[in-house]
Amino acid sequence: MNWTFSIPAILIFVLLFCFSLSSFYFFFRTILGLRKLEDKNFRLEVFPEEPTEAEVELFFSPLERTVRWLPTIASLSMLLGLLGTVIGINSAFGSMEAQGKVSLEVLAGGIKDALNTTIVGLLVAIPSLYFHRFTENKIRYISELMVKDFSTKGP
């Protein structure tokens, strides 16, 4: 298999690699923060009395700000994959025009870049969307645990 790519495709791969690292960073940073909050003793230490809605919202806002980056990364990754597709198809047609003939050899390089950038864009976007949904549900679960902490605690 020929592993050579055009310069625009390589730049898109580098950007997508950076996005994938960012996605994993935001996900693991959020998960580490949420793991502490699953401990009932830690929650009761942070909130010895029942918190107001504003206090709970303020408490979760740093985590939610971090989680909101995940769908942004997913969207940008899909768009970069699409950009790679367009650039690859454009270069394939440019090669055909330059050589003045249509052949599989002329089309292959551009089509390969188009398909590979699309694949990599989706490989970054899909886990990012999964991480986003997972962490949103985890935040919701922990906020429900906080409500249970005080509903079963009694006066």
PDB file of C-alpha atoms in Angstrom:
ATOM      1  CA  MET A   1       0.000   0.000   0.000  1.00  0.00           C
ATOM      2  CA  ASN A   2       1.254   3.443  -0.902  1.00  0.00           C
ATOM      3  CA  TRP A   3       1.403   5.659   2.204  1.00  0.00           C
ATOM      4  CA  THR A   4       2.181   8.947   0.462  1.00  0.00           C
ATOM      5  CA  PHE A   5      -0.321  11.768   0.828  1.00  0.00           C
ATOM      6  CA  SER A   6      -0.618  15.288  -0.501  1.00  0.00           C
ATOM      7  CA  ILE A   7       0.505  18.211   1.668  1.00  0.00           C
ATOM      8  CA  PRO A   8      -3.099  19.411   2.355  1.00  0.00           C
ATOM      9  CA  ALA A   9      -4.066  15.883   3.432  1.00  0.00           C
ATOM     10  CA  ILE A  10      -1.074  15.705   5.781  1.00  0.00           C
ATOM     11  CA  LEU A  11      -2.008  19.061   7.331  1.00  0.00           C
ATOM     12  CA  ILE A  12      -5.574  17.837   7.858  1.00  0.00           C
ATOM     13  CA  PHE A  13      -4.262  14.627   9.460  1.00  0.00           C
ATOM     14  CA  VAL A  14      -2.096  16.674  11.840  1.00  0.00           C
ATOM     15  CA  LEU A  15      -5.058  18.873  12.826  1.00  0.00           C
ATOM     16  CA  LEU A  16      -7.261  15.832  13.341  1.00  0.00           C
ATOM     17  CA  PHE A  17      -4.579  14.207  15.485  1.00  0.00           C
ATOM     18  CA  CYS A  18      -4.468  17.352  17.650  1.00  0.00           C
ATOM     19  CA  PHE A  19      -8.260  17.292  17.920  1.00  0.00           C
ATOM     20  CA  SER A  20      -8.202  13.649  18.964  1.00  0.00           C
ATOM     21  CA  LEU A  21      -5.667  14.402  21.704  1.00  0.00           C
ATOM     22  CA  SER A  22      -7.792  17.337  22.870  1.00  0.00           C
ATOM     23  CA  SER A  23     -10.893  15.165  22.942  1.00  0.00           C
ATOM     24  CA  PHE A  24      -9.190  12.522  25.093  1.00  0.00           C
ATOM     25  CA  TYR A  25      -7.770  15.217  27.365  1.00  0.00           C
ATOM     26  CA  PHE A  26     -11.164  16.843  27.982  1.00  0.00           C
ATOM     27  CA  PHE A  27     -12.811  13.463  28.503  1.00  0.00           C
ATOM     28  CA  PHE A  28     -10.265  12.171  31.022  1.00  0.00           C
ATOM     29  CA  ARG A  29     -10.093  15.501  32.827  1.00  0.00           C
ATOM     30  CA  THR A  30     -13.865  15.435  33.266  1.00  0.00           C
ATOM     31  CA  ILE A  31     -13.959  11.774  34.304  1.00  0.00           C
ATOM     32  CA  LEU A  32     -11.317  12.333  36.971  1.00  0.00           C
ATOM     33  CA  GLY A  33     -13.366  15.210  38.363  1.00  0.00           C
ATOM     34  CA  LEU A  34     -16.558  13.162  38.319  1.00  0.00           C
ATOM     35  CA  ARG A  35     -14.984  10.141  40.017  1.00  0.00           C
ATOM     36  CA  LYS A  36     -14.393  12.222  43.143  1.00  0.00           C
ATOM     37  CA  LEU A  37     -17.997  13.393  43.110  1.00  0.00           C
ATOM     38  CA  GLU A  38     -19.357   9.839  43.085  1.00  0.00           C
ATOM     39  CA  ASP A  39     -18.083   9.407  46.636  1.00  0.00           C
ATOM     40  CA  LYS A  40     -20.930  10.279  49.002  1.00  0.00           C
ATOM     41  CA  ASN A  41     -18.562  11.391  51.780  1.00  0.00           C
ATOM     42  CA  PHE A  42     -16.877  13.850  49.429  1.00  0.00           C
ATOM     43  CA  ARG A  43     -20.252  15.267  48.312  1.00  0.00           C
ATOM     44  CA  LEU A  44     -21.387  15.685  51.920  1.00  0.00           C
ATOM     45  CA  GLU A  45     -18.061  17.309  52.769  1.00  0.00           C
ATOM     46  CA  VAL A  46     -18.495  19.840  49.956  1.00  0.00           C
ATOM     47  CA  PHE A  47     -22.184  20.428  50.760  1.00  0.00           C
ATOM     48  CA  PRO A  48     -22.836  19.757  54.471  1.00  0.00           C
ATOM     49  CA  GLU A  49     -26.294  21.289  54.031  1.00  0.00           C
ATOM     50  CA  GLU A  50     -28.676  21.020  51.106  1.00  0.00           C
ATOM     51  CA  PRO A  51     -27.339  23.268  48.339  1.00  0.00           C
ATOM     52  CA  THR A  52     -29.489  25.730  46.482  1.00  0.00           C
ATOM     53  CA  GLU A  53     -30.043  25.296  42.771  1.00  0.00           C
ATOM     54  CA  ALA A  54     -27.635  28.160  42.077  1.00  0.00           C
ATOM     55  CA  GLU A  55     -24.917  26.515  44.200  1.00  0.00           C
ATOM     56  CA  VAL A  56     -25.304  23.215  42.349  1.00  0.00           C
ATOM     57  CA  GLU A  57     -25.188  24.995  38.993  1.00  0.00           C
ATOM     58  CA  LEU A  58     -22.050  26.884  40.036  1.00  0.00           C
ATOM     59  CA  PHE A  59     -20.527  23.663  41.345  1.00  0.00           C
ATOM     60  CA  PHE A  60     -21.002  21.795  38.045  1.00  0.00           C
ATOM     61  CA  SER A  61     -20.238  24.720  35.707  1.00  0.00           C
ATOM     62  CA  PRO A  62     -16.456  24.038  35.359  1.00  0.00           C
ATOM     63  CA  LEU A  63     -17.171  20.426  34.378  1.00  0.00           C
ATOM     64  CA  GLU A  64     -19.922  21.424  31.977  1.00  0.00           C
ATOM     65  CA  ARG A  65     -17.663  24.023  30.340  1.00  0.00           C
ATOM     66  CA  THR A  66     -15.072  21.323  29.756  1.00  0.00           C
ATOM     67  CA  VAL A  67     -17.641  18.867  28.388  1.00  0.00           C
ATOM     68  CA  ARG A  68     -19.006  21.439  25.930  1.00  0.00           C
ATOM     69  CA  TRP A  69     -15.728  21.289  23.992  1.00  0.00           C
ATOM     70  CA  LEU A  70     -16.376  17.700  22.936  1.00  0.00           C
ATOM     71  CA  PRO A  71     -19.195  18.352  20.415  1.00  0.00           C
ATOM     72  CA  THR A  72     -17.190  21.297  19.074  1.00  0.00           C
ATOM     73  CA  ILE A  73     -14.230  19.002  18.456  1.00  0.00           C
ATOM     74  CA  ALA A  74     -16.549  16.451  16.831  1.00  0.00           C
ATOM     75  CA  SER A  75     -18.071  19.042  14.509  1.00  0.00           C
ATOM     76  CA  LEU A  76     -14.713  20.472  13.514  1.00  0.00           C
ATOM     77  CA  SER A  77     -13.341  16.983  12.896  1.00  0.00           C
ATOM     78  CA  MET A  78     -16.201  16.109  10.586  1.00  0.00           C
ATOM     79  CA  LEU A  79     -15.775  19.394   8.739  1.00  0.00           C
ATOM     80  CA  LEU A  80     -12.029  18.824   8.385  1.00  0.00           C
ATOM     81  CA  GLY A  81     -12.739  15.358   6.998  1.00  0.00           C
ATOM     82  CA  LEU A  82     -15.132  16.914   4.509  1.00  0.00           C
ATOM     83  CA  LEU A  83     -12.549  19.552   3.620  1.00  0.00           C
ATOM     84  CA  GLY A  84     -10.050  16.766   2.945  1.00  0.00           C
ATOM     85  CA  THR A  85     -12.628  15.077   0.735  1.00  0.00           C
ATOM     86  CA  VAL A  86     -13.159  18.216  -1.305  1.00  0.00           C
ATOM     87  CA  ILE A  87      -9.414  18.884  -1.585  1.00  0.00           C
ATOM     88  CA  GLY A  88      -8.758  15.271  -2.620  1.00  0.00           C
ATOM     89  CA  ILE A  89     -11.457  15.274  -5.296  1.00  0.00           C
ATOM     90  CA  ASN A  90     -10.264  18.683  -6.513  1.00  0.00           C
ATOM     91  CA  SER A  91      -6.688  17.435  -6.817  1.00  0.00           C
ATOM     92  CA  ALA A  92      -7.904  14.331  -8.692  1.00  0.00           C
ATOM     93  CA  PHE A  93      -9.720  16.497 -11.228  1.00  0.00           C
ATOM     94  CA  GLY A  94      -6.723  18.836 -11.387  1.00  0.00           C
ATOM     95  CA  SER A  95      -4.468  15.874 -12.210  1.00  0.00           C
ATOM     96  CA  MET A  96      -6.862  14.728 -14.922  1.00  0.00           C
ATOM     97  CA  GLU A  97      -6.906  18.215 -16.392  1.00  0.00           C
ATOM     98  CA  ALA A  98      -3.110  18.545 -16.282  1.00  0.00           C
ATOM     99  CA  GLN A  99      -2.525  15.202 -17.979  1.00  0.00           C
ATOM    100  CA  GLY A 100      -5.389  15.605 -20.400  1.00  0.00           C
ATOM    101  CA  LYS A 101      -6.627  12.069 -19.879  1.00  0.00           C
ATOM    102  CA  VAL A 102      -8.878  10.110 -17.589  1.00  0.00           C
ATOM    103  CA  SER A 103      -7.394   7.011 -16.029  1.00  0.00           C
ATOM    104  CA  LEU A 104      -7.497   5.159 -12.746  1.00  0.00           C
ATOM    105  CA  GLU A 105      -3.864   6.043 -12.036  1.00  0.00           C
ATOM    106  CA  VAL A 106      -4.591   9.748 -12.404  1.00  0.00           C
ATOM    107  CA  LEU A 107      -7.632   9.616 -10.096  1.00  0.00           C
ATOM    108  CA  ALA A 108      -6.211   7.278  -7.458  1.00  0.00           C
ATOM    109  CA  GLY A 109      -4.100   9.758  -5.470  1.00  0.00           C
ATOM    110  CA  GLY A 110      -6.815  12.361  -5.023  1.00  0.00           C
ATOM    111  CA  ILE A 111      -9.500   9.812  -4.246  1.00  0.00           C
ATOM    112  CA  LYS A 112      -7.211   8.129  -1.702  1.00  0.00           C
ATOM    113  CA  ASP A 113      -6.645  11.456   0.072  1.00  0.00           C
ATOM    114  CA  ALA A 114     -10.373  12.176  -0.021  1.00  0.00           C
ATOM    115  CA  LEU A 115     -11.373   8.872   1.515  1.00  0.00           C
ATOM    116  CA  ASN A 116      -8.607   8.786   4.130  1.00  0.00           C
ATOM    117  CA  THR A 117      -9.289  12.287   5.434  1.00  0.00           C
ATOM    118  CA  THR A 118     -12.996  11.443   5.681  1.00  0.00           C
ATOM    119  CA  ILE A 119     -12.226   8.251   7.591  1.00  0.00           C
ATOM    120  CA  VAL A 120      -9.875   9.976  10.020  1.00  0.00           C
ATOM    121  CA  GLY A 121     -12.337  12.837  10.556  1.00  0.00           C
ATOM    122  CA  LEU A 122     -15.041  10.357  11.502  1.00  0.00           C
ATOM    123  CA  LEU A 123     -12.641   8.381  13.703  1.00  0.00           C
ATOM    124  CA  VAL A 124     -12.089  11.543  15.736  1.00  0.00           C
ATOM    125  CA  ALA A 125     -15.705  12.765  15.704  1.00  0.00           C
ATOM    126  CA  ILE A 126     -17.458   9.551  16.747  1.00  0.00           C
ATOM    127  CA  PRO A 127     -15.555   9.028  20.036  1.00  0.00           C
ATOM    128  CA  SER A 128     -15.855  12.742  20.830  1.00  0.00           C
ATOM    129  CA  LEU A 129     -19.639  12.567  20.549  1.00  0.00           C
ATOM    130  CA  TYR A 130     -19.680   9.391  22.634  1.00  0.00           C
ATOM    131  CA  PHE A 131     -17.491  11.016  25.317  1.00  0.00           C
ATOM    132  CA  HIS A 132     -19.817  14.028  25.354  1.00  0.00           C
ATOM    133  CA  ARG A 133     -22.937  11.940  25.861  1.00  0.00           C
ATOM    134  CA  PHE A 134     -21.238   9.742  28.471  1.00  0.00           C
ATOM    135  CA  THR A 135     -20.020  12.677  30.560  1.00  0.00           C
ATOM    136  CA  GLU A 136     -23.340  14.532  30.293  1.00  0.00           C
ATOM    137  CA  ASN A 137     -25.135  11.469  31.653  1.00  0.00           C
ATOM    138  CA  LYS A 138     -22.540  11.087  34.409  1.00  0.00           C
ATOM    139  CA  ILE A 139     -23.043  14.708  35.500  1.00  0.00           C
ATOM    140  CA  ARG A 140     -26.808  14.171  35.533  1.00  0.00           C
ATOM    141  CA  TYR A 141     -26.361  10.982  37.585  1.00  0.00           C
ATOM    142  CA  ILE A 142     -24.190  12.727  40.178  1.00  0.00           C
ATOM    143  CA  SER A 143     -26.637  15.633  40.487  1.00  0.00           C
ATOM    144  CA  GLU A 144     -29.377  13.049  41.120  1.00  0.00           C
ATOM    145  CA  LEU A 145     -27.166  11.474  43.799  1.00  0.00           C
ATOM    146  CA  MET A 146     -26.822  14.882  45.438  1.00  0.00           C
ATOM    147  CA  VAL A 147     -30.601  15.215  45.563  1.00  0.00           C
ATOM    148  CA  LYS A 148     -30.882  11.730  47.092  1.00  0.00           C
ATOM    149  CA  ASP A 149     -28.216  12.581  49.675  1.00  0.00           C
ATOM    150  CA  PHE A 150     -30.425  15.244  51.187  1.00  0.00           C
ATOM    151  CA  SER A 151     -33.798  13.611  50.623  1.00  0.00           C
ATOM    152  CA  THR A 152     -32.730  10.537  52.632  1.00  0.00           C
ATOM    153  CA  LYS A 153     -30.711  12.500  55.192  1.00  0.00           C
ATOM    154  CA  GLY A 154     -33.716  14.052  56.891  1.00  0.00           C
ATOM    155  CA  PRO A 155     -33.722  16.848  59.499  1.00  0.00           C
TER     156      PRO A 155
END
